[in-house]
Short mmCIF file of C-alpha atoms in Angstrom, two decimals:
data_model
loop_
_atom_site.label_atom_id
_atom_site.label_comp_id
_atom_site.label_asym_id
_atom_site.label_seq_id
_atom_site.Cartn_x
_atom_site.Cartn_y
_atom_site.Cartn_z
CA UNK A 34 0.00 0.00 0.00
CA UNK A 35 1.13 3.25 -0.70
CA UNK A 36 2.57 5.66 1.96
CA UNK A 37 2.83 8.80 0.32
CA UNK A 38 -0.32 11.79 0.36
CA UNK A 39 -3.48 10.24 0.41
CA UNK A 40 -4.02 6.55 0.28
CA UNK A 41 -3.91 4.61 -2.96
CA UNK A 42 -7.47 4.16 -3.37
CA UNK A 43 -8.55 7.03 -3.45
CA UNK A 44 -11.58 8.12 -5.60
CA UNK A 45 -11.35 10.65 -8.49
CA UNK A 46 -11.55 13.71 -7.74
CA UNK A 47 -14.90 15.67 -8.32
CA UNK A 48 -14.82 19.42 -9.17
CA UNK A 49 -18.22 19.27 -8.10
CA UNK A 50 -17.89 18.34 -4.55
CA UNK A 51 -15.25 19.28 -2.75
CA UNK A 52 -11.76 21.38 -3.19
CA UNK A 53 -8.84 19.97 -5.48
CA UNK A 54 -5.22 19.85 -3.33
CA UNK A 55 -2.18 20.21 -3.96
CA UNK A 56 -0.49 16.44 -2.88
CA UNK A 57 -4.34 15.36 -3.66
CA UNK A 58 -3.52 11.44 -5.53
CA UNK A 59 -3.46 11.23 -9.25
CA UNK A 60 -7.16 10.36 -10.44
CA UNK A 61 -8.25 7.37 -11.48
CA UNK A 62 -11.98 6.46 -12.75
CA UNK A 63 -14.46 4.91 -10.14
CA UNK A 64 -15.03 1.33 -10.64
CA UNK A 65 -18.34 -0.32 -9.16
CA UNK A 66 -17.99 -3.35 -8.26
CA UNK A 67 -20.71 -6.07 -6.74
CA UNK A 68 -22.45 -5.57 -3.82
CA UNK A 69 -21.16 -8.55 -2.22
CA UNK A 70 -17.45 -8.82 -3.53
CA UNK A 71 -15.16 -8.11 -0.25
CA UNK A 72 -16.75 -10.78 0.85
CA UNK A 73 -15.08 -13.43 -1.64
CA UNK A 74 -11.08 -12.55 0.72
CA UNK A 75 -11.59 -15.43 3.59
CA UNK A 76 -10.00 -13.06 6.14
CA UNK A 77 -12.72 -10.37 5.61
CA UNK A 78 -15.32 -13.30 5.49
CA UNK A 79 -13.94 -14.42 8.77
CA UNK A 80 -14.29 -11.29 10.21
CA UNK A 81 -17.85 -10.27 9.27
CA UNK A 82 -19.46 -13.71 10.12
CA UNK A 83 -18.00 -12.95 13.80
CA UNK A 84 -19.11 -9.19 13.32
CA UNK A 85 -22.27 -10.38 13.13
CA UNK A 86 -23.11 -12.49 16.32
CA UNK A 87 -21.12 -9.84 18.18
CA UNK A 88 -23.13 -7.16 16.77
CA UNK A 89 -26.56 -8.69 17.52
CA UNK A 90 -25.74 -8.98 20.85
CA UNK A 91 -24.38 -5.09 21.07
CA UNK A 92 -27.74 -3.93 19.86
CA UNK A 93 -29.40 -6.62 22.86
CA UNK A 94 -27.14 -4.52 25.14
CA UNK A 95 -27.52 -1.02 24.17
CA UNK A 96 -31.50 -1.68 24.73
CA UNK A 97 -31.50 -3.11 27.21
CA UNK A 98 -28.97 -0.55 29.29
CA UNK A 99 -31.05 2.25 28.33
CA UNK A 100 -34.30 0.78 29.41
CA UNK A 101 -32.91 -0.29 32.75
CA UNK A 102 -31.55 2.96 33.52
CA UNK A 103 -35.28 4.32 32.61
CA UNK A 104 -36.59 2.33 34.61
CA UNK A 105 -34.02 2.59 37.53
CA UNK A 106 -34.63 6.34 37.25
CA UNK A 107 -37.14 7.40 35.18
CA UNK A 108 -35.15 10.02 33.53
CA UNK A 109 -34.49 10.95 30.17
CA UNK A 110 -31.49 12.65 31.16
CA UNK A 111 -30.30 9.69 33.46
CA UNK A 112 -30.32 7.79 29.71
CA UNK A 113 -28.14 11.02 28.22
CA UNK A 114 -25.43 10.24 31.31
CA UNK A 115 -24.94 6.55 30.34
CA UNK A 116 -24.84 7.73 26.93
CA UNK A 117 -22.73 10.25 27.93
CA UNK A 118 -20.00 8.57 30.03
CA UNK A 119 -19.52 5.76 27.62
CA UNK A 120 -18.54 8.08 24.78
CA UNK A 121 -16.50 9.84 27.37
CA UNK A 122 -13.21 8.28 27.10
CA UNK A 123 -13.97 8.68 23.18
CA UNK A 124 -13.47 12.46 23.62
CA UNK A 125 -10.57 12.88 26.51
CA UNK A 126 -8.30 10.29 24.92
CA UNK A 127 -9.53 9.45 21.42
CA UNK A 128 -6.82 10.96 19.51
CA UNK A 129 -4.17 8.99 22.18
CA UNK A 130 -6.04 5.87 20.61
CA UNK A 131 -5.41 6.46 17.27
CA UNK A 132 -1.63 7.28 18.05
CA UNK A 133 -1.43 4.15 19.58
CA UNK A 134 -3.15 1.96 16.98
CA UNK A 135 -0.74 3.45 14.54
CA UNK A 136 2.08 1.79 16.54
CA UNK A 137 0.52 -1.36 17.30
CA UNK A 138 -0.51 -4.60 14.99
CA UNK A 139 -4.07 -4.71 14.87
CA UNK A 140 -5.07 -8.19 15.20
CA UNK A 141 -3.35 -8.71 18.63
CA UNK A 142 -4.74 -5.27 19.79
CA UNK A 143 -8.46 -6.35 18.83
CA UNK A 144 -8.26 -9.56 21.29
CA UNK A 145 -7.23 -7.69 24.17
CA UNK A 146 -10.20 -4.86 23.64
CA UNK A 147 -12.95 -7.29 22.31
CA UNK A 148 -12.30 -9.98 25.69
CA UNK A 149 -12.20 -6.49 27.85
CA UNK A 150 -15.79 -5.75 26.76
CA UNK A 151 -16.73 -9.12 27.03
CA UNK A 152 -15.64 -9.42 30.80
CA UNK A 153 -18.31 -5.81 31.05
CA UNK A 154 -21.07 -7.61 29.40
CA UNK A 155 -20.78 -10.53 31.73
CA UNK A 156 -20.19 -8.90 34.58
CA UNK A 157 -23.40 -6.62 34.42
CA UNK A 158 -25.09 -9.46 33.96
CA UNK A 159 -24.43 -11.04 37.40
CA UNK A 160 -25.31 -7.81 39.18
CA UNK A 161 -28.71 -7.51 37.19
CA UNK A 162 -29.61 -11.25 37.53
CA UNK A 163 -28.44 -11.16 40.76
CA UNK A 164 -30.94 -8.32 41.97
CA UNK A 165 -28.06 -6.14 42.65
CA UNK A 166 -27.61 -3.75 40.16
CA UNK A 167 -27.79 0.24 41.32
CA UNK A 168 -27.98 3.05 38.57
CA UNK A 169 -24.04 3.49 39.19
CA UNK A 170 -23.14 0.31 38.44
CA UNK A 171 -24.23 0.83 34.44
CA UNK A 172 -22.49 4.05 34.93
CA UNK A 173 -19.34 2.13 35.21
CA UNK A 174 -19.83 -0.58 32.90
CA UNK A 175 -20.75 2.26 30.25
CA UNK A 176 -17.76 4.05 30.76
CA UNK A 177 -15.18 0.92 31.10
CA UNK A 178 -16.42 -0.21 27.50
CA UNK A 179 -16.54 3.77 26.26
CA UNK A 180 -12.51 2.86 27.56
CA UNK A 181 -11.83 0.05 25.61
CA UNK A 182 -13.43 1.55 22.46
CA UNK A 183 -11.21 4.10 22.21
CA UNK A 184 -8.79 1.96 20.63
CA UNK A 185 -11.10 -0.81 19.90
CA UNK A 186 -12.89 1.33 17.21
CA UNK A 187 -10.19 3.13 15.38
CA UNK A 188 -8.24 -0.43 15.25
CA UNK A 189 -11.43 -1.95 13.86
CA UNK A 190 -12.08 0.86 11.19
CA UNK A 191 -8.36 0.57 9.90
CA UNK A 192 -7.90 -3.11 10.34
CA UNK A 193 -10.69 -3.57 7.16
CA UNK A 194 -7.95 -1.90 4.69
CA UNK A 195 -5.49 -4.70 5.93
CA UNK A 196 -8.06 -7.01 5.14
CA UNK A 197 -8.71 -6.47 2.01
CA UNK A 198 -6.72 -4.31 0.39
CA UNK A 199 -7.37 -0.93 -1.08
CA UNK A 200 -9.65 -2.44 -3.94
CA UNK A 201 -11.91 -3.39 -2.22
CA UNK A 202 -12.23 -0.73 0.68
CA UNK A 203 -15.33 0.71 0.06
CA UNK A 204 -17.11 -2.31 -0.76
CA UNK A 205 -15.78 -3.63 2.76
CA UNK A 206 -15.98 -0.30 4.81
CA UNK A 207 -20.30 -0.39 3.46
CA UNK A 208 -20.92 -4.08 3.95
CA UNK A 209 -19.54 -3.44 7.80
CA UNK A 210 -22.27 -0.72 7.97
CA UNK A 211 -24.98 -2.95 6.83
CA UNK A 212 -23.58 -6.07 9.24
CA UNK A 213 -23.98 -3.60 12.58
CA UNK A 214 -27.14 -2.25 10.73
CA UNK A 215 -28.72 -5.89 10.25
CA UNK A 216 -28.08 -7.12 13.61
CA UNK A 217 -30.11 -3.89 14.37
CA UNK A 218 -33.07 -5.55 12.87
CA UNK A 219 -32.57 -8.71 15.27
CA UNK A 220 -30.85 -7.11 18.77
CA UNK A 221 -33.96 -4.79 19.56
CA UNK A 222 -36.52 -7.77 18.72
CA UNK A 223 -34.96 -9.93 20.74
CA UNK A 224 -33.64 -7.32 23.50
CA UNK A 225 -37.41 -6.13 23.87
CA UNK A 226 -38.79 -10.64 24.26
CA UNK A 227 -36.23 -10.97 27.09
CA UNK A 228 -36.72 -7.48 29.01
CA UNK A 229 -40.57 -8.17 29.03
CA UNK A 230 -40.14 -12.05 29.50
CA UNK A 231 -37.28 -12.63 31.47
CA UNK A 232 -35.42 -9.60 32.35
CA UNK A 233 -32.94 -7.26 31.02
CA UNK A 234 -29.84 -9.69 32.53
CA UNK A 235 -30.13 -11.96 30.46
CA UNK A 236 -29.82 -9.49 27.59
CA UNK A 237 -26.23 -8.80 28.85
CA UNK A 238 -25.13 -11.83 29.56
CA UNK A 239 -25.80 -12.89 25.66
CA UNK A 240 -23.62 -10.05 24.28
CA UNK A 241 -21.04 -11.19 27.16
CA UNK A 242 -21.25 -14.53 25.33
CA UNK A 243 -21.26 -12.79 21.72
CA UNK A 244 -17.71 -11.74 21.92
CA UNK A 245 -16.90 -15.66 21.15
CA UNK A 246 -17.56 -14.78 17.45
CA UNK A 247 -15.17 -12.35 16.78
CA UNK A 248 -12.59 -13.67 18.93
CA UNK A 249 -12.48 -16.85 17.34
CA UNK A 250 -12.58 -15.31 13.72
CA UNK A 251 -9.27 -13.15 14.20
CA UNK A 252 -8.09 -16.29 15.93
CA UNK A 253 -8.43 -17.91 12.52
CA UNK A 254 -7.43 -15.57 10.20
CA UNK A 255 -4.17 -16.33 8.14
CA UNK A 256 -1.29 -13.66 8.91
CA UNK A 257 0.31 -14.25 5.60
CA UNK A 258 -2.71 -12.22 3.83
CA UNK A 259 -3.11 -9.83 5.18
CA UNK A 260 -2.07 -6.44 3.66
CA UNK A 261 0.08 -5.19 6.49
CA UNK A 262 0.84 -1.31 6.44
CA UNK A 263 3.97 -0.34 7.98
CA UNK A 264 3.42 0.91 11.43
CA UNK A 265 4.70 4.02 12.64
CA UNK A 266 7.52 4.16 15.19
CA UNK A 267 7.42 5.63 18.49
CA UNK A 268 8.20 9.47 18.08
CA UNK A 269 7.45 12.84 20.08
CA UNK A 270 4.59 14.60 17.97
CA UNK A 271 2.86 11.79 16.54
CA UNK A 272 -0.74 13.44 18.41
CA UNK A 273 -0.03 16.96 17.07
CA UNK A 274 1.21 15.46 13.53
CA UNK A 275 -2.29 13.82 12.95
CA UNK A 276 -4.25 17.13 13.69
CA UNK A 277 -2.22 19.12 11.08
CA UNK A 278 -2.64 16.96 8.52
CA UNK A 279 -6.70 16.38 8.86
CA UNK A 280 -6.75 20.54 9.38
CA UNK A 281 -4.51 21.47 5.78
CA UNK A 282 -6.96 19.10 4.04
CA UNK A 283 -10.48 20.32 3.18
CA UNK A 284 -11.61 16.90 1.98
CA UNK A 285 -11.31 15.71 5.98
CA UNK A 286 -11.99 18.30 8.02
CA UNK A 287 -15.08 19.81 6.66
CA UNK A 288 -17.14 16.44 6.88
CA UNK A 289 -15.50 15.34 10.36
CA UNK A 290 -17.25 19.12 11.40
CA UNK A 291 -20.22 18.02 9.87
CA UNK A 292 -20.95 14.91 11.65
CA UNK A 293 -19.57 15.95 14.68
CA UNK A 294 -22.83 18.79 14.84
CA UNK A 295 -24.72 15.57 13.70
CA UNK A 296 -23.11 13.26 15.72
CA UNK A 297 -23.78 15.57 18.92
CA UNK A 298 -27.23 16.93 18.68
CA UNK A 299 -29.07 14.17 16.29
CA UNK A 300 -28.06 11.35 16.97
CA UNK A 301 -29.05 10.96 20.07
CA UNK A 302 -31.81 8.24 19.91
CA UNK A 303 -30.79 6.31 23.08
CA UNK A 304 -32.39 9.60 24.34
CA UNK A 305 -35.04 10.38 22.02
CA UNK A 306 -36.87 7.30 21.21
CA UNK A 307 -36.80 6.20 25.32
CA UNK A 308 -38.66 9.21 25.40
CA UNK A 309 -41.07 8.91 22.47
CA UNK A 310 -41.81 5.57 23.74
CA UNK A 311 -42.47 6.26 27.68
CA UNK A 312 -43.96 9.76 27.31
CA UNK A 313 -45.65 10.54 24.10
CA UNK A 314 -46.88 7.03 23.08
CA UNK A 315 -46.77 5.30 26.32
CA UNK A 316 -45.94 1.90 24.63
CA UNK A 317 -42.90 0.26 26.95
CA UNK A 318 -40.28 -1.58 26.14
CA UNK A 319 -41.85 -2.95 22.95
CA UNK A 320 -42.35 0.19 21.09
CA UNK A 321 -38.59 1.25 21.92
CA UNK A 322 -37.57 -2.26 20.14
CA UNK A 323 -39.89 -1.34 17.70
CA UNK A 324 -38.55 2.22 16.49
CA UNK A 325 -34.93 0.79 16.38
CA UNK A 326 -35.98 -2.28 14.52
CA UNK A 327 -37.37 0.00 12.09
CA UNK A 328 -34.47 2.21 11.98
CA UNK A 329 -32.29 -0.37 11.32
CA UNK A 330 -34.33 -1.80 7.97
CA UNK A 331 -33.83 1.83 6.37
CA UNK A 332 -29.98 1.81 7.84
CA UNK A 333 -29.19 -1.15 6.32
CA UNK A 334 -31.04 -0.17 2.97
CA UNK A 335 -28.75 2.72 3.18
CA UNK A 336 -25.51 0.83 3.48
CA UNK A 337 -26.26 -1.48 0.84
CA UNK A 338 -26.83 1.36 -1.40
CA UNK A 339 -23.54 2.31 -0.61
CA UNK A 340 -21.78 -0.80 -1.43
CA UNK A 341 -23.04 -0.27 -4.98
CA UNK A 342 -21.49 2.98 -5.30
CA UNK A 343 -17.79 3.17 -6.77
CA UNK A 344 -16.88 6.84 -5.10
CA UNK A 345 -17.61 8.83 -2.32
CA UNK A 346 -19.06 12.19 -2.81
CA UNK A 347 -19.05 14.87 -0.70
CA UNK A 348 -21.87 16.61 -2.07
CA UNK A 349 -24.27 13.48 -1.29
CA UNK A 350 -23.20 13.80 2.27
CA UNK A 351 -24.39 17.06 2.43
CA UNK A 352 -27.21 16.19 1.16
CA UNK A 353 -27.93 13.37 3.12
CA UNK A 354 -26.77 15.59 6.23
CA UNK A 355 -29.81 17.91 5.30
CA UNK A 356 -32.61 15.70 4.42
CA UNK A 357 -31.75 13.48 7.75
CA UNK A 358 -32.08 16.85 9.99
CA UNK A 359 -35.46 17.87 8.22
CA UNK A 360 -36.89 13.83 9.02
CA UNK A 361 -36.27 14.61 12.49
CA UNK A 362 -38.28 18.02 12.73
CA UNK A 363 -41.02 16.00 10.39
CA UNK A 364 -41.30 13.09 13.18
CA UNK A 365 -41.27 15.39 16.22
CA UNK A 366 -44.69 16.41 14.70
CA UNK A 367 -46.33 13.71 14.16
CA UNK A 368 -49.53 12.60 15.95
CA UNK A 369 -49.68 8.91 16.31
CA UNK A 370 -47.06 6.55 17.15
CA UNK A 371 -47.21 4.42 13.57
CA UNK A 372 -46.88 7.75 12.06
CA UNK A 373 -43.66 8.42 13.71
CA UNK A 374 -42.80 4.29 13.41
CA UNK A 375 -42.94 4.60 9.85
CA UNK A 376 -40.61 7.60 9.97
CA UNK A 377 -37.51 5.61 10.97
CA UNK A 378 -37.51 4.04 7.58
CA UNK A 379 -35.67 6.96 5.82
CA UNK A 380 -34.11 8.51 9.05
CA UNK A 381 -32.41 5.18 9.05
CA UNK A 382 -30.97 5.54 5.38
CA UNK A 383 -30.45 9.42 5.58
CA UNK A 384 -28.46 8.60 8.97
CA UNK A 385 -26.53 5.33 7.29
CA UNK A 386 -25.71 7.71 3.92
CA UNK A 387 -24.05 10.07 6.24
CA UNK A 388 -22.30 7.41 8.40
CA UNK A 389 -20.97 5.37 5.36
CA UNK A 390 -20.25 8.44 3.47
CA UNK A 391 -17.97 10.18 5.44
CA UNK A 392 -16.25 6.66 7.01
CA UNK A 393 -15.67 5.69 3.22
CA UNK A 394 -14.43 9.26 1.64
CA UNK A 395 -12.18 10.02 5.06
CA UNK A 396 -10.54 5.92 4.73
CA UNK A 397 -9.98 6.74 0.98
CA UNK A 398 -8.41 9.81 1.18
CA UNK A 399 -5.76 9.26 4.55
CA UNK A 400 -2.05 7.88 3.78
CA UNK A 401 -2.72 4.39 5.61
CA UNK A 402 0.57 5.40 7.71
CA UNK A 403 -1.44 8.04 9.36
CA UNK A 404 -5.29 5.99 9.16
CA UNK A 405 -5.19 5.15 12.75
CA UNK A 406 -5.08 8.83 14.02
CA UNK A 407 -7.50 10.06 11.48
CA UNK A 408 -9.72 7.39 12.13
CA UNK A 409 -9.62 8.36 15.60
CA UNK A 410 -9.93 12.02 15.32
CA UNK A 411 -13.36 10.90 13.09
CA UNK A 412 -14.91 8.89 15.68
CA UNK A 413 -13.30 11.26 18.76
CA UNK A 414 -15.79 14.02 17.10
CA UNK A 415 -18.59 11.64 15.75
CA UNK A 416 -19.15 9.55 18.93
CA UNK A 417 -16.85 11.99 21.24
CA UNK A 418 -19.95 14.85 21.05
CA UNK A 419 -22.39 12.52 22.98
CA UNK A 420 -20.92 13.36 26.35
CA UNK A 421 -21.53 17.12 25.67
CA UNK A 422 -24.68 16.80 23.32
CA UNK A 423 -26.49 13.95 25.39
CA UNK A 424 -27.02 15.36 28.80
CA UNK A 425 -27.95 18.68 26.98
CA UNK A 426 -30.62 17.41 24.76
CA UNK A 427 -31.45 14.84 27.48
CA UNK A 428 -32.17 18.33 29.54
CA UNK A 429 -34.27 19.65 26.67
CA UNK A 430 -36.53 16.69 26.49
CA UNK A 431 -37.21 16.35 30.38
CA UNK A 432 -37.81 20.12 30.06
CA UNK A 433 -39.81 21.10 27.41
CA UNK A 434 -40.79 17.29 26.06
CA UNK A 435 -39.24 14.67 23.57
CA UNK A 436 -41.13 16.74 20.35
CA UNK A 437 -38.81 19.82 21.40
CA UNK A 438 -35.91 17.80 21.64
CA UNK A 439 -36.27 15.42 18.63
CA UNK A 440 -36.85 18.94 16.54
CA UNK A 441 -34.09 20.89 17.87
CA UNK A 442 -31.36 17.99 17.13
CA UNK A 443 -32.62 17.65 13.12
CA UNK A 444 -32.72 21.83 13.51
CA UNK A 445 -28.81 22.03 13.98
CA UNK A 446 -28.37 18.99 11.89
CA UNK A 447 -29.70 20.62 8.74
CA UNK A 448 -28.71 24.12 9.40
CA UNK A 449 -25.03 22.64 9.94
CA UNK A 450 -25.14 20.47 6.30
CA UNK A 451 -25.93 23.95 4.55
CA UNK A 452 -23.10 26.25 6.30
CA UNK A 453 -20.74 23.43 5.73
CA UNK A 454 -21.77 22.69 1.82
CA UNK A 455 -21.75 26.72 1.12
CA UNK A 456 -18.37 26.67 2.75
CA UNK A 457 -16.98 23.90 1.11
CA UNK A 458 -18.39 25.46 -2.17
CA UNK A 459 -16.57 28.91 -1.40
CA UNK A 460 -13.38 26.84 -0.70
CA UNK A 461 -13.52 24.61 -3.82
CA UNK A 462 -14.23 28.01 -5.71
CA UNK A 463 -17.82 26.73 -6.59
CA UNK A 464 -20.84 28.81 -7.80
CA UNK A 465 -24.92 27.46 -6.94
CA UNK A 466 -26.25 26.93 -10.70
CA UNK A 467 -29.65 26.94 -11.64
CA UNK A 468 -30.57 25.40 -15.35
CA UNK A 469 -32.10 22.80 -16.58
CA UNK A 470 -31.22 19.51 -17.61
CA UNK A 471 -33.04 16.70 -20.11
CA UNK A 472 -36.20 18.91 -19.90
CA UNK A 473 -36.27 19.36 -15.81
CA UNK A 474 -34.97 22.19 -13.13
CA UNK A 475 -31.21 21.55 -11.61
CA UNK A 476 -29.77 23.04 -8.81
CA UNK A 477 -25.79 22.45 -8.31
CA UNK A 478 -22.82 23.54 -7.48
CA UNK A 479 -20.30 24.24 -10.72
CA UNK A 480 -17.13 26.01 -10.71
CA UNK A 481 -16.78 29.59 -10.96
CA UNK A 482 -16.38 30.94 -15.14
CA UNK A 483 -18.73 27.79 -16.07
CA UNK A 484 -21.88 28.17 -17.98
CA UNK A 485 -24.67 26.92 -17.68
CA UNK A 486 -27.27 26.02 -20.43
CA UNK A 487 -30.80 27.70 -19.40
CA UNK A 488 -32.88 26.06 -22.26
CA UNK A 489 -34.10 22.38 -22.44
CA UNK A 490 -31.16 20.12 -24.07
CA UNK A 491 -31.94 18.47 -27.03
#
């Protein structure tokens, strides 16, 4: 793999969505490729199949956690604390992660942080089966795995490029996104059977179990292909070396921004759909399940989409980034809970288009030398903002009500896609075009001098 500017794979270069550079990679013509084809390297295959039981139980937990601190408490904002402290570590030492992952082989460093989250699981499932679990206790056991992700997820987001190789990166990086996304569709089903039937311990205790999957598929992977980058060496500087080089390249910085406001304020659905569930509709446990479940069949239509797509463009993550802030004002007004069910179709897809789009154009454009730390910067801001934006707009919706709250997050979502796509047109030197195209209206951007036809083509 290539360790000069910008990784090897990167896409061509559209004039149309974001700046040109000056060490930007030679272009080279998007390929599209089957939806299905990163799955033909046995090393990748390994790893998904494990992804998969692991991820089923993650969703089990995440329900489960927030409906037991609900019910502990019954507090929305108690729900934005758990959410809070586990993406706490994300934000104090996320770029320290990605420094570290950067030294360190990635296959041994997954083992140690996917048993250490096991051991959580399993151990917050004694206290809950045992009757003993206090409030505090999730605290903890939210903030000891927020600990381990913080090189756990950078090492899993650049460990994918090692598995298959540059070619088939964005196939890989989208089929990831619709494996967490499709154990979305089972975790809250099943997560909502055992909290009504038998209790949420026994939710933890299977995602304890879970972590057999993955261990046992890196276990089996062969070393000898793998397509090992060359780490980087211990050196004073490393931290501050990775923030210059994300801040001198529009192409990275402008969308980290992006879903860090989206990240922050609008994604916070631990918060939000408690809320929906236990105060507007008052459904339980079972509509909670529900909205997620249904979340997860538009998220994982939205990841699929993106494995068929051969580039990632800037200008449909802004796009995206828009039309996912204005589904979250829509549902915040709607009357009946099937209504606002049916809503987390496309707030899934919108929210997986943004997710995948940014992961896939940030991977594609980052010198694999320096992946680890830009990885981690990416998720430090994506997942990072929950500590500051969950207890705020867990405030809001104990305050003025989950419609308020669900409104004001897609409010600073959208308005934040539009500043950032203006800016990112000013920087790239672009001009908003109106004209038409095959005998319709088109709005775009278009660089500065170009002209635009204003009559009907032929």
């Amino acid at each position: 793999m290539s360790s000069g500017p910008g990784a090897a794979s990167a896409p061509a270069p559209d004039p149309h969505d974001s700046p040109p550079t000056s060490d930007a990679p030679a272009a080279r013509p998007a390929r599209k490729s089957s939806m299905f084809s990163s799955l033909t390297v046995r090393n990748y295959r390994l790893f998904f199949m494990g992804q998969v039981v692991s991820n089923i139980g993650t969703w089990m937990q995440r329900i489960a956690q927030d409906w037991l601190v609900l019910s502990l408490t019954g507090s929305s904002a108690a729900v934005g604390i758990t959410t809070a402290l586990q993406f706490l570590p994300m934000l104090l030492f996320g770029l320290y992660g990605g420094v570290l992952v950067d030294r360190l082989r990635k296959r041994p460093t997954l083992l140690v942080t996917q048993s250490s989250m096991a051991l959580t699981a399993i151990a917050l499932a004694v206290l809950t089966l045992t009757g003993h679990v206090q409030v505090w206790h999730v605290y903890v056991a939210a903030f000891a795995v927020g600990l381990a992700t913080v090189v756990d997820n950078p090492a899993r987001q650049s460990f994918v490029s090692e598995l298959v190789g540059p070619g088939q990166l964005q196939n890989a990086v989208s089929l990831n996104s619709a494996n967490f996304q499709s154990a979305r569709l089972v975790g809250p089903a099943v997560a909502g059977l055992l909290i009504t039937g038998v209790g949420t311990g026994y939710a933890f205790l299977f995602n304890g179990l879970s972590f057999v999957a993955p261990l046992t598929g890196l276990l089996l992977m062969r070393a000898r292909e793998l397509h090992v980058v060359e780490r980087a060496p211990r050196g004073k500087g490393q931290l501050r070396e990775g923030v210059r080089y994300v801040t001198g390249r529009p192409e990275l910085i402008w969308p980290i921004v992006l879903v860090g406001f989206v990240g922050t304020f609008a994604f916070n659905f631990p918060v939000y759909l408690s809320a929906f569930a236990d105060d507007v509709f008052h459904a339980g446990a079972g509509a909670y399940s529900m909205f997620n479940t249904l979340m997860a069949v538009g998220s994982v239509a939205g990841a699929l989409l993106a494995a068929r797509r051969g580039t990632a463009r800037l200008r449909l993550l802004i796009v995206a980034a828009m039309a996912f802030g204005a589904l979250e004002i829509l549902a915040a007004t709607t009357p009946t809970l099937w209504m606002f069910a049916l809503l987390m179709v496309p707030l899934g897809l919108f929210g997986m288009t943004v997710n995948v789009t940014t992961n896939t154009s940030i991977q594609m454009s980052t010198d694999p030398a320096m992946r680890g730390r830009v990885m981690a910067l990416y998720m430090m801001i994506f997942l990072g903002g929950s500590p500051v934006g969950a207890p705020i707009v867990g405030w809001i919706t104990d305050t003025y009500g989950a419609r308020v709250g669900l409104a004001a997050g897609g409010a600073v979502a959208a308005l934040a896609a539009a500043v950032i796509g203006l800016t990112l047109a000013r920087v790239g030197n672009l001009r908003l075009s109106v004209g038409w195209h095959r005998g319709h209206p088109r709005v775009r951007f278009v660089p500065r001098g170009q002209q635009e036809a204003l009559a009907p083509a032929a």
